[in-house]
CSV table of C-alpha atoms in Angstrom, one decimal:
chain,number,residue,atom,x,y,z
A,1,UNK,CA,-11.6,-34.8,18.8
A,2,UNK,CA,-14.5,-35.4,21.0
A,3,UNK,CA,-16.4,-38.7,21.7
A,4,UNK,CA,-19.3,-37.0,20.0
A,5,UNK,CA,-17.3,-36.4,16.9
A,6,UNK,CA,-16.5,-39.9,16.3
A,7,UNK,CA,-18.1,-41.1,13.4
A,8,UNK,CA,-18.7,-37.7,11.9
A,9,UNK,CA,-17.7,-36.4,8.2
A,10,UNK,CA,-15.9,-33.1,7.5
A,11,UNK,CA,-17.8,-31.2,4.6
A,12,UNK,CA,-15.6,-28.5,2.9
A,13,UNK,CA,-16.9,-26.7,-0.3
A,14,UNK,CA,-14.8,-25.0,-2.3
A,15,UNK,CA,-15.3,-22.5,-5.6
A,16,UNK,CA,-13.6,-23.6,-8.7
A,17,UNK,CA,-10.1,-22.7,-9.3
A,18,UNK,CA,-9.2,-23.7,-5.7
A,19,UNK,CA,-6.8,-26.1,-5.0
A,20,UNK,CA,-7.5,-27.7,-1.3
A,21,UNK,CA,-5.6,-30.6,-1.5
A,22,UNK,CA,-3.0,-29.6,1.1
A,23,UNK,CA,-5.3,-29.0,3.5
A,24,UNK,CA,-7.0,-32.2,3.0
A,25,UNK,CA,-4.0,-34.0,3.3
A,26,UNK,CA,-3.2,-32.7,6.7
A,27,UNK,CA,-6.8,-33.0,7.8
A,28,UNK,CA,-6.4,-36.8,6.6
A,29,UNK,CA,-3.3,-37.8,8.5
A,30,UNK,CA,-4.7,-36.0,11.8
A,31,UNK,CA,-8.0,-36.7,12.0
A,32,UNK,CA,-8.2,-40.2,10.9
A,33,UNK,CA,-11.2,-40.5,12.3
A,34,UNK,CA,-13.4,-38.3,10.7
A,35,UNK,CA,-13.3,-38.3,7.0
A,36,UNK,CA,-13.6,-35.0,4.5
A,37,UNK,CA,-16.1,-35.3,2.0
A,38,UNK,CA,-15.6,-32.5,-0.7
A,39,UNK,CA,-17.9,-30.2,-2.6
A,40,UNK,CA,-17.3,-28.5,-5.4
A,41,UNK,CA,-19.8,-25.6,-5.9
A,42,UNK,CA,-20.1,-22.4,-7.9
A,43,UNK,CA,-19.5,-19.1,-6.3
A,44,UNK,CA,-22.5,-18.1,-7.0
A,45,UNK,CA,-23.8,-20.9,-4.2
A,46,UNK,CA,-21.5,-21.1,-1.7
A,47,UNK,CA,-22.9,-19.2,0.2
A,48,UNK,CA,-26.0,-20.5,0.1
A,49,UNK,CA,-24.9,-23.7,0.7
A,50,UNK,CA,-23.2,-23.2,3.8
A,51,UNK,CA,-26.2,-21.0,5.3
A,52,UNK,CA,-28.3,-24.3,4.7
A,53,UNK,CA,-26.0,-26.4,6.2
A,54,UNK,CA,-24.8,-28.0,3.1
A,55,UNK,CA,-20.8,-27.7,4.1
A,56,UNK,CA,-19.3,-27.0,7.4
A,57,UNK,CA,-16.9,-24.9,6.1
A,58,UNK,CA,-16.0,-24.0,2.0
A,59,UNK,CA,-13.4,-21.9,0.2
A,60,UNK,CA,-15.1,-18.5,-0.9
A,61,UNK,CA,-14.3,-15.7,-3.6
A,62,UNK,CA,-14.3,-12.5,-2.0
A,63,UNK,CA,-16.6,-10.6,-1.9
A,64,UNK,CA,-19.1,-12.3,0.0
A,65,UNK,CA,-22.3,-11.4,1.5
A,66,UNK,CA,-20.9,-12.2,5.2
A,67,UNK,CA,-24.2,-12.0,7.2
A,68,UNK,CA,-24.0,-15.4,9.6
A,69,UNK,CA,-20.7,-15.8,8.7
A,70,UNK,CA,-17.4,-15.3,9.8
A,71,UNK,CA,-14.6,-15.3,7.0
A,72,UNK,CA,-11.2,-16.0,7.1
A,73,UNK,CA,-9.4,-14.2,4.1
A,74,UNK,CA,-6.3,-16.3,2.9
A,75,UNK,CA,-4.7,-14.7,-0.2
A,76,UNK,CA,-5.1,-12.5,-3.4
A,77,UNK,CA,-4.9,-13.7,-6.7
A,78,UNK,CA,-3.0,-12.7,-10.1
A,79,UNK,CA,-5.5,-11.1,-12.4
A,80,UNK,CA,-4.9,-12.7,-16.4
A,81,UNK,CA,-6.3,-11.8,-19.4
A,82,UNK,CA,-7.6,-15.2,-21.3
A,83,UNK,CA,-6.6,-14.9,-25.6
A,84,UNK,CA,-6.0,-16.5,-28.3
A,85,UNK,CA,-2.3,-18.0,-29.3
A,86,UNK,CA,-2.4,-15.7,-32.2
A,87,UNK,CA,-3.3,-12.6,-30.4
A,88,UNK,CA,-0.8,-9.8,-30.1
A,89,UNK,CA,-1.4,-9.7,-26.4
A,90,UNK,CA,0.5,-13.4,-26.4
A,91,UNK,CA,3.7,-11.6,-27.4
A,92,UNK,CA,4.2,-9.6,-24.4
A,93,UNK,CA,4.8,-10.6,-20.7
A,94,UNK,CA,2.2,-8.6,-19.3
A,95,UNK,CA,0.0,-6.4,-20.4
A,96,UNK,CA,-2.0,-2.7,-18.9
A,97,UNK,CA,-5.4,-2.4,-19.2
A,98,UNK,CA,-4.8,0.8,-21.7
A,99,UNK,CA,-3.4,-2.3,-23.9
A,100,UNK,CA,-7.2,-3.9,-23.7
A,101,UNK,CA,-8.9,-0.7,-25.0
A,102,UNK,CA,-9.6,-1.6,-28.5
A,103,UNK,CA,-10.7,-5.3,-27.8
A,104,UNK,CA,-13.9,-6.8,-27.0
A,105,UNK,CA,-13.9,-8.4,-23.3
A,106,UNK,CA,-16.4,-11.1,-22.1
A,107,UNK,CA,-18.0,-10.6,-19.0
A,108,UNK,CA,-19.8,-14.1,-17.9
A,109,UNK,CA,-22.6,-13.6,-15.0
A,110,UNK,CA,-20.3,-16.0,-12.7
A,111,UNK,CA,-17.3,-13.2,-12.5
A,112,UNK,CA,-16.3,-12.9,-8.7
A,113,UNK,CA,-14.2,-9.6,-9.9
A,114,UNK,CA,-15.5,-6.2,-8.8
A,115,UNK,CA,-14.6,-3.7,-11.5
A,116,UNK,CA,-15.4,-0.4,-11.0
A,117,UNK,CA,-14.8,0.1,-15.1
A,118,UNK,CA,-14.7,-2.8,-17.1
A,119,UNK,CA,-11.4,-3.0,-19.7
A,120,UNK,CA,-11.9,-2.9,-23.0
A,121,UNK,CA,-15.4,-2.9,-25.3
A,122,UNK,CA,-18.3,-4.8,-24.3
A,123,UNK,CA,-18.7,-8.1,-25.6
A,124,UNK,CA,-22.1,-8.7,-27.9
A,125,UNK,CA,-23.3,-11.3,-25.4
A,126,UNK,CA,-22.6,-12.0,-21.5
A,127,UNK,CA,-22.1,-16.4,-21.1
A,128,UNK,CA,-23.2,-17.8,-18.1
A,129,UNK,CA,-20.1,-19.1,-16.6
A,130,UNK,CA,-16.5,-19.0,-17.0
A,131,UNK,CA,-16.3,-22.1,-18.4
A,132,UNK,CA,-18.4,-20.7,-21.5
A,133,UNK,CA,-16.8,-17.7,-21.5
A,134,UNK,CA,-13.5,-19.6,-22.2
A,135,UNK,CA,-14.6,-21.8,-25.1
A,136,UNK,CA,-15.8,-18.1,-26.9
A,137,UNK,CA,-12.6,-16.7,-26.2
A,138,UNK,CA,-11.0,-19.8,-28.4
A,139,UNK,CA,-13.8,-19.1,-31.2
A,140,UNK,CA,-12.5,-15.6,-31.7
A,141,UNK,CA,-15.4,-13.8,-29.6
A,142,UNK,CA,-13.6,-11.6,-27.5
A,143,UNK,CA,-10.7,-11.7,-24.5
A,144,UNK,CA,-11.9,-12.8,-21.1
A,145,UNK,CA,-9.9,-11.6,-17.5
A,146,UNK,CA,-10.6,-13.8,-14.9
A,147,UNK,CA,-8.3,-15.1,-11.8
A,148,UNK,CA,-5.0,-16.6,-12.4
A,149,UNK,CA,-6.3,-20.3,-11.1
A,150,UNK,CA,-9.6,-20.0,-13.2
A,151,UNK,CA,-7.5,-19.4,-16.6
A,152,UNK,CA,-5.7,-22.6,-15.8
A,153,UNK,CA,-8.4,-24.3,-14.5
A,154,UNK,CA,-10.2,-24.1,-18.1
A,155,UNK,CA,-6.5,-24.4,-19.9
A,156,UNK,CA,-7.0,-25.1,-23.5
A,157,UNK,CA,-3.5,-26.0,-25.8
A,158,UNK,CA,-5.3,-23.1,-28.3
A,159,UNK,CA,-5.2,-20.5,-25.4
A,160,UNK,CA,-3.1,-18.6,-23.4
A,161,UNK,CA,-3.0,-15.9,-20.9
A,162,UNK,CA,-0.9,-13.1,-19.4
A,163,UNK,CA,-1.3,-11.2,-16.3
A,164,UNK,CA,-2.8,-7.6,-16.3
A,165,UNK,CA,-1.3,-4.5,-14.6
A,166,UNK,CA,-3.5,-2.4,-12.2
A,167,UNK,CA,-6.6,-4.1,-12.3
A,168,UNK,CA,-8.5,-5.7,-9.4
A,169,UNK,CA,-7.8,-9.1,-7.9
A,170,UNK,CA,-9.6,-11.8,-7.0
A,171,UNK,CA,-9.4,-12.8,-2.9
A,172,UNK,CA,-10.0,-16.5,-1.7
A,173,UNK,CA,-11.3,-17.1,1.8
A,174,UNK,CA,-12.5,-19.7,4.2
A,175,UNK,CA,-16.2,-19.3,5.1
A,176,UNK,CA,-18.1,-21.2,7.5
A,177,UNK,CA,-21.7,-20.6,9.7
A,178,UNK,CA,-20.7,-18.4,12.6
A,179,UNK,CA,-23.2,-20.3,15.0
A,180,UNK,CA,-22.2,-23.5,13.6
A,181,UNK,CA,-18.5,-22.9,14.6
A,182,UNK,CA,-18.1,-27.0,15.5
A,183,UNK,CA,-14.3,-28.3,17.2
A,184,UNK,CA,-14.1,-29.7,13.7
A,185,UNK,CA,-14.2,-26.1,12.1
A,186,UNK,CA,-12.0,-24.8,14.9
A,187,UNK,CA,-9.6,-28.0,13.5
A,188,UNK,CA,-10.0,-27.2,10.3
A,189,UNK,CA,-9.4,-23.4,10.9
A,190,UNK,CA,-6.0,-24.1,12.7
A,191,UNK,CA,-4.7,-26.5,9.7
A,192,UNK,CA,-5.5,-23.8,7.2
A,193,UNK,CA,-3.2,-21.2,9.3
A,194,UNK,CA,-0.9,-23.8,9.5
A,195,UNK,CA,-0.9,-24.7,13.2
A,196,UNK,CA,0.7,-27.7,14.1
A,197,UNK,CA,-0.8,-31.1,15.3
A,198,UNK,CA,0.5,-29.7,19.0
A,199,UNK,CA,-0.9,-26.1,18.9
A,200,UNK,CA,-3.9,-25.6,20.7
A,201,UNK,CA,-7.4,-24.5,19.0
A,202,UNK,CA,-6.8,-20.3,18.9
A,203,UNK,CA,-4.5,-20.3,22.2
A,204,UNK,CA,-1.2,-19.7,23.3
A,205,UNK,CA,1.3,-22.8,24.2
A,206,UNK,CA,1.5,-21.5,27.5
A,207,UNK,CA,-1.5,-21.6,29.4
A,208,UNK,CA,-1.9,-19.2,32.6
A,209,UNK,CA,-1.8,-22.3,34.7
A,210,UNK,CA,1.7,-22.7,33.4
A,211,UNK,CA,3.2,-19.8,33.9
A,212,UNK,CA,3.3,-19.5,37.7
A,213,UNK,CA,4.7,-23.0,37.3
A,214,UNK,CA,7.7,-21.5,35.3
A,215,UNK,CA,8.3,-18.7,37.3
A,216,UNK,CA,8.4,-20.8,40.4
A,217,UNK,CA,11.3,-22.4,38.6
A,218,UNK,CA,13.5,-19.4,38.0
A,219,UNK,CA,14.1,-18.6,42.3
A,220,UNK,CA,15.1,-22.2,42.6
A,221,UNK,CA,17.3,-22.1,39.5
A,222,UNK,CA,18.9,-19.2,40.5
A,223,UNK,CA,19.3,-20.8,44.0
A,224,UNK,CA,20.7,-24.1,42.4
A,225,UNK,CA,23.4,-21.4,40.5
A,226,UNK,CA,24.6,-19.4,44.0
A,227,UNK,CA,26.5,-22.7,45.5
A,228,UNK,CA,28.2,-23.3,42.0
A,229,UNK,CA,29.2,-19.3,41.7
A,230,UNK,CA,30.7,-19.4,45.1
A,231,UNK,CA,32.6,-23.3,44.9
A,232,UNK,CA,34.2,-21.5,41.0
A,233,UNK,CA,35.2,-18.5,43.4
A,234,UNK,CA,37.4,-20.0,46.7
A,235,UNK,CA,39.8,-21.5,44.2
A,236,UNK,CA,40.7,-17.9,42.9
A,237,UNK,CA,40.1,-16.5,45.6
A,238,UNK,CA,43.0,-19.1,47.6
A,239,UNK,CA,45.3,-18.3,44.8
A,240,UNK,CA,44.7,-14.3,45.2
A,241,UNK,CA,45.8,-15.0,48.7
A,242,UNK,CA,48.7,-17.3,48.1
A,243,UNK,CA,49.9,-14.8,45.3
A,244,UNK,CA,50.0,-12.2,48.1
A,245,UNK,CA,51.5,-14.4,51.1
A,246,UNK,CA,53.8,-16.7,49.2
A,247,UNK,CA,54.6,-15.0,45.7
A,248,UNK,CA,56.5,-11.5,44.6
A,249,UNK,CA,55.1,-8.9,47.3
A,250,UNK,CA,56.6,-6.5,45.5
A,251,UNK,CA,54.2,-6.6,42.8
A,252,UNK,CA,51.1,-5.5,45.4
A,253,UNK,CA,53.8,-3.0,47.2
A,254,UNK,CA,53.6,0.3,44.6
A,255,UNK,CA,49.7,-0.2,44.8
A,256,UNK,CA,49.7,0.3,48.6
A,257,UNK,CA,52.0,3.2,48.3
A,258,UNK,CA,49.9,5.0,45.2
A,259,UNK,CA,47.0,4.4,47.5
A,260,UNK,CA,48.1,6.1,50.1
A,261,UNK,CA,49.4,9.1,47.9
A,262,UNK,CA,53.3,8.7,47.7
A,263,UNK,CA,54.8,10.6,45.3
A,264,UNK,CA,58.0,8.7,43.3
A,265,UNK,CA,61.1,10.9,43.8
């Protein structure tokens, strides 16, 4: 952290549904001196609010328009289909979209799920949010697929949900103004790909000043290794001799006669 940091806040945004309270954490105990302030914003507006310099940096459902931004995807959701307790669906551990056809599905104007067909039959109405959508899934509306996080986000004790074979998934990403790419971003961008306190900012432990350092090292290690090779050689080399001189001769004798091609009679 620079000196011109000091006394700054962190702004992070994030979509409902995501969790960022691990990140947080970390972002608290190593940069104690610059608090995170969150904001919690549709995904609608996230966008917008980090183009108008609302957030430094906010979780985003893909897709995004990404024009000034640069986007850092993180990981794919489980698509779940939102019903009743006393829906048939509720019996099964998953379920196929072929399993949707004769039910009506809301689609609410906040879905972040790009369907090239929607499942099932059209709902008689299209709720704003998610949220809404949720509360006429427990009146007996309709079903309602949304991201795995979003269906236990808006958890009711009258609901349940179960995931949903080959359909498209929701992706979460970090998002932040590519000309307003701060130290703090670049911080906050190593603690979300889970760089240690140690790791430099997008660079290699090693630095190319260090590595003529180390290999500098390795002549005089090997040179520090010669004197000990040859001090573990004269003792076995002594006793090679003294085995020779003072011990059975006869042992060395057929050697010297099969070297010089005697034949045994």
């Amino acid at each position: 952290m620079t000196d011109g940091e000091t006394g700054r806040v962190f702004r992070l945004a994030y979509v409902p549904g995501v969790t960022p309270a691990k990140w947080v954490n970390i972002w608290t105990e190593r940069m104690p001196g610059v608090p995170i302030t969150l904001v919690e914003v549709s995904a609608a507006e996230v966008v917008g609010l980090l183009r108008d310099g609302g957030a430094d940096a906010g979780f985003v459902r893909l897709p995004v328009d990404r024009d000034g931004l640069s986007v850092i995807p993180l990981y794919v959701e489980t698509t779940v289909v939102v019903v009743p307790k006393d829906h048939a669906v509720a019996a099964a551990d998953e379920v196929t979209v072929d399993d949707l056809t004769d039910d009506e599905v809301l689609h609410p104007l906040d879905d972040t799920i790009e369907w090239t067909v929607r499942p099932g039959l059209p709902a008689f109405t299209r709720p704003a949010t998610t949220e809404a959508a949720v509360e006429l899934v427990a009146s007996g509306a309709g079903l309602l697929l949304v991201p795995q996080s979003l269906a236990r986000l808006h958890h009711r004790r009258d609901l349940t949900y179960r995931p949903v074979l080959d359909t498209p998934q929701s992706q979460v990403a970090l998002a932040w103004p590519t000309a307003a790419t701060t130290d703090l971003v670049e911080d906050f961008i190593g603690i979300v790909r889970g760089r240690t306190a140690n790791s430099s900012r997008g660079r290699t432990p090693d630095s190319p000043a260090e590595k003529p350092a180390q290999q500098a090292k390795k002549p005089a290690q090997q040179q520090a290794k010669k004197p000990a090779q040859r001090q573990a050689q004269k003792p076995a080399q002594r006793q090679a001799q003294k085995s020779t001189q003072n011990g059975s001769g006869r042992r060395a004798a057929p050697a010297r006669r099969r070297g010089k091609g005697h034949r045994p009679r």
